[in-house]
C-alpha atoms as a printed R data frame, in Angstrom:
   type eleno elety resid chain resno       x       y       z
1  ATOM     1    CA   MET     A     1 -13.960 -25.773  37.622
2  ATOM     2    CA   THR     A     2 -14.685 -22.691  35.556
3  ATOM     3    CA   ASN     A     3 -17.781 -22.314  33.475
4  ATOM     4    CA   LYS     A     4 -16.908 -21.686  29.806
5  ATOM     5    CA   SER     A     5 -20.364 -21.018  28.471
6  ATOM     6    CA   ILE     A     6 -21.854 -17.974  26.826
7  ATOM     7    CA   LEU     A     7 -25.339 -16.844  27.676
8  ATOM     8    CA   LEU     A     8 -27.197 -14.966  24.989
9  ATOM     9    CA   ASN     A     9 -29.958 -12.884  26.433
10 ATOM    10    CA   GLU     A    10 -32.307 -10.809  24.353
11 ATOM    11    CA   ILE     A    11 -30.737 -11.653  21.016
12 ATOM    12    CA   THR     A    12 -32.717 -13.063  18.144
13 ATOM    13    CA   PRO     A    13 -31.463 -15.885  15.947
14 ATOM    14    CA   GLU     A    14 -31.322 -13.417  13.032
15 ATOM    15    CA   GLN     A    15 -29.116 -11.046  15.030
16 ATOM    16    CA   LEU     A    16 -26.826 -13.923  16.000
17 ATOM    17    CA   GLN     A    17 -26.634 -15.054  12.379
18 ATOM    18    CA   GLU     A    18 -25.758 -11.511  11.241
19 ATOM    19    CA   LEU     A    19 -23.093 -11.220  13.955
20 ATOM    20    CA   ILE     A    20 -21.469 -14.496  12.918
21 ATOM    21    CA   SER     A    21 -21.751 -13.636   9.223
22 ATOM    22    CA   SER     A    22 -20.069 -10.243   9.618
23 ATOM    23    CA   SER     A    23 -17.283 -11.790  11.670
24 ATOM    24    CA   VAL     A    24 -16.608 -14.491   9.079
25 ATOM    25    CA   LYS     A    25 -16.706 -11.936   6.247
26 ATOM    26    CA   SER     A    26 -14.101  -9.764   7.964
27 ATOM    27    CA   GLN     A    27 -11.853 -12.805   8.441
28 ATOM    28    CA   PHE     A    28 -12.157 -13.668   4.741
29 ATOM    29    CA   VAL     A    29 -11.324 -10.102   3.735
30 ATOM    30    CA   ASP     A    30  -8.183 -10.163   5.900
31 ATOM    31    CA   PHE     A    31  -7.187 -13.545   4.474
32 ATOM    32    CA   LYS     A    32  -7.715 -12.329   0.912
33 ATOM    33    CA   LYS     A    33  -5.531  -9.260   1.483
34 ATOM    34    CA   ALA     A    34  -2.735 -11.408   2.923
35 ATOM    35    CA   PHE     A    35  -3.016 -13.910   0.069
36 ATOM    36    CA   VAL     A    36  -2.947 -11.202  -2.623
37 ATOM    37    CA   ASN     A    37   0.149  -9.617  -1.040
38 ATOM    38    CA   LEU     A    38   1.879 -12.993  -0.900
39 ATOM    39    CA   GLN     A    39   0.938 -13.742  -4.488
40 ATOM    40    CA   ALA     A    40   2.149 -10.310  -5.680
41 ATOM    41    CA   ASN     A    41   5.573 -10.954  -4.152
42 ATOM    42    CA   ASP     A    42   5.983 -14.161  -6.190
43 ATOM    43    CA   GLU     A    43   5.259 -12.334  -9.435
44 ATOM    44    CA   LEU     A    44   7.851 -12.708 -12.188
45 ATOM    45    CA   LEU     A    45   9.090  -9.491 -13.773
46 ATOM    46    CA   THR     A    46  10.808  -9.054 -17.132
47 ATOM    47    CA   ARG     A    47  14.127  -7.199 -17.324
48 ATOM    48    CA   GLU     A    48  12.366  -3.971 -18.232
49 ATOM    49    CA   GLU     A    49   9.809  -4.341 -15.436
50 ATOM    50    CA   ALA     A    50  12.578  -5.141 -12.931
51 ATOM    51    CA   CYS     A    51  14.520  -2.028 -14.014
52 ATOM    52    CA   ASN     A    52  11.401   0.120 -13.670
53 ATOM    53    CA   PHE     A    53  10.617  -1.451 -10.283
54 ATOM    54    CA   LEU     A    54  14.119  -0.745  -8.940
55 ATOM    55    CA   LYS     A    55  14.457   2.516 -10.915
56 ATOM    56    CA   ILE     A    56  17.820   1.455 -12.341
57 ATOM    57    CA   ASP     A    57  19.425   1.241 -15.780
58 ATOM    58    CA   PRO     A    58  19.399  -2.143 -17.579
59 ATOM    59    CA   SER     A    59  23.211  -2.236 -17.488
60 ATOM    60    CA   THR     A    60  23.077  -1.985 -13.684
61 ATOM    61    CA   LEU     A    61  20.652  -4.890 -13.518
62 ATOM    62    CA   TRP     A    62  22.974  -6.895 -15.802
63 ATOM    63    CA   HIS     A    63  25.991  -6.187 -13.531
64 ATOM    64    CA   TRP     A    64  24.039  -7.047 -10.385
65 ATOM    65    CA   THR     A    65  22.884 -10.315 -11.967
66 ATOM    66    CA   ASN     A    66  26.445 -11.245 -12.978
67 ATOM    67    CA   LYS     A    67  27.781 -10.424  -9.497
68 ATOM    68    CA   GLY     A    68  25.054 -12.520  -7.860
69 ATOM    69    CA   LYS     A    69  23.365  -9.633  -6.070
70 ATOM    70    CA   VAL     A    70  20.132 -10.371  -7.952
71 ATOM    71    CA   LEU     A    71  18.956 -13.838  -8.954
72 ATOM    72    CA   ALA     A    72  17.576 -14.217 -12.490
73 ATOM    73    CA   PHE     A    73  15.391 -17.034 -13.774
74 ATOM    74    CA   GLY     A    74  15.569 -17.997 -17.410
75 ATOM    75    CA   ILE     A    75  13.146 -19.466 -19.888
76 ATOM    76    CA   GLY     A    76  14.869 -19.784 -23.234
77 ATOM    77    CA   ASN     A    77  16.690 -16.527 -23.917
78 ATOM    78    CA   ARG     A    78  14.414 -14.554 -21.617
79 ATOM    79    CA   ARG     A    79  15.310 -13.539 -18.082
80 ATOM    80    CA   TYR     A    80  12.830 -13.010 -15.289
81 ATOM    81    CA   TYR     A    81  13.195 -11.696 -11.744
82 ATOM    82    CA   LYS     A    82  11.002 -12.430  -8.737
83 ATOM    83    CA   ARG     A    83   9.584  -9.319  -7.106
84 ATOM    84    CA   ALA     A    84  10.128 -10.735  -3.604
85 ATOM    85    CA   GLN     A    85  13.810 -11.425  -4.297
86 ATOM    86    CA   LEU     A    86  14.306  -7.935  -5.712
87 ATOM    87    CA   LEU     A    87  12.932  -6.536  -2.462
88 ATOM    88    CA   GLU     A    88  15.263  -8.800  -0.455
89 ATOM    89    CA   CYS     A    89  18.345  -7.551  -2.322
90 ATOM    90    CA   ILE     A    90  17.643  -4.014  -1.151
91 ATOM    91    CA   LYS     A    91  19.542  -3.561   2.108
92 ATOM    92    CA   PRO     A    92  19.325  -0.662   4.546
93 ATOM    93    CA   LEU     A    93  22.385   1.546   4.777
94 ATOM    94    CA   LYS     A    94  24.251   1.812   8.064
95 ATOM    95    CA   LYS     A    95  24.642   5.332   9.408
């Protein structure tokens, strides 16, 4: 049977607390970055924002929406585009 214990020699409780605290803080920072990136991808963009994001003309966005290349979401007469789906519609070219 293997021994799965940790022996802490010459470490004060304050040092142990600081070590645990810094480790937890770094984990929270990493989690926050991942969450913000995920949340930014679900952001809804207006037509103008989508055109600026893709650097295309509004007529191009209209044609892509009608052809089904880009999915639009509507509220009333307004159209919105999800940032994540705009990124998915961009495909790498084959050489």
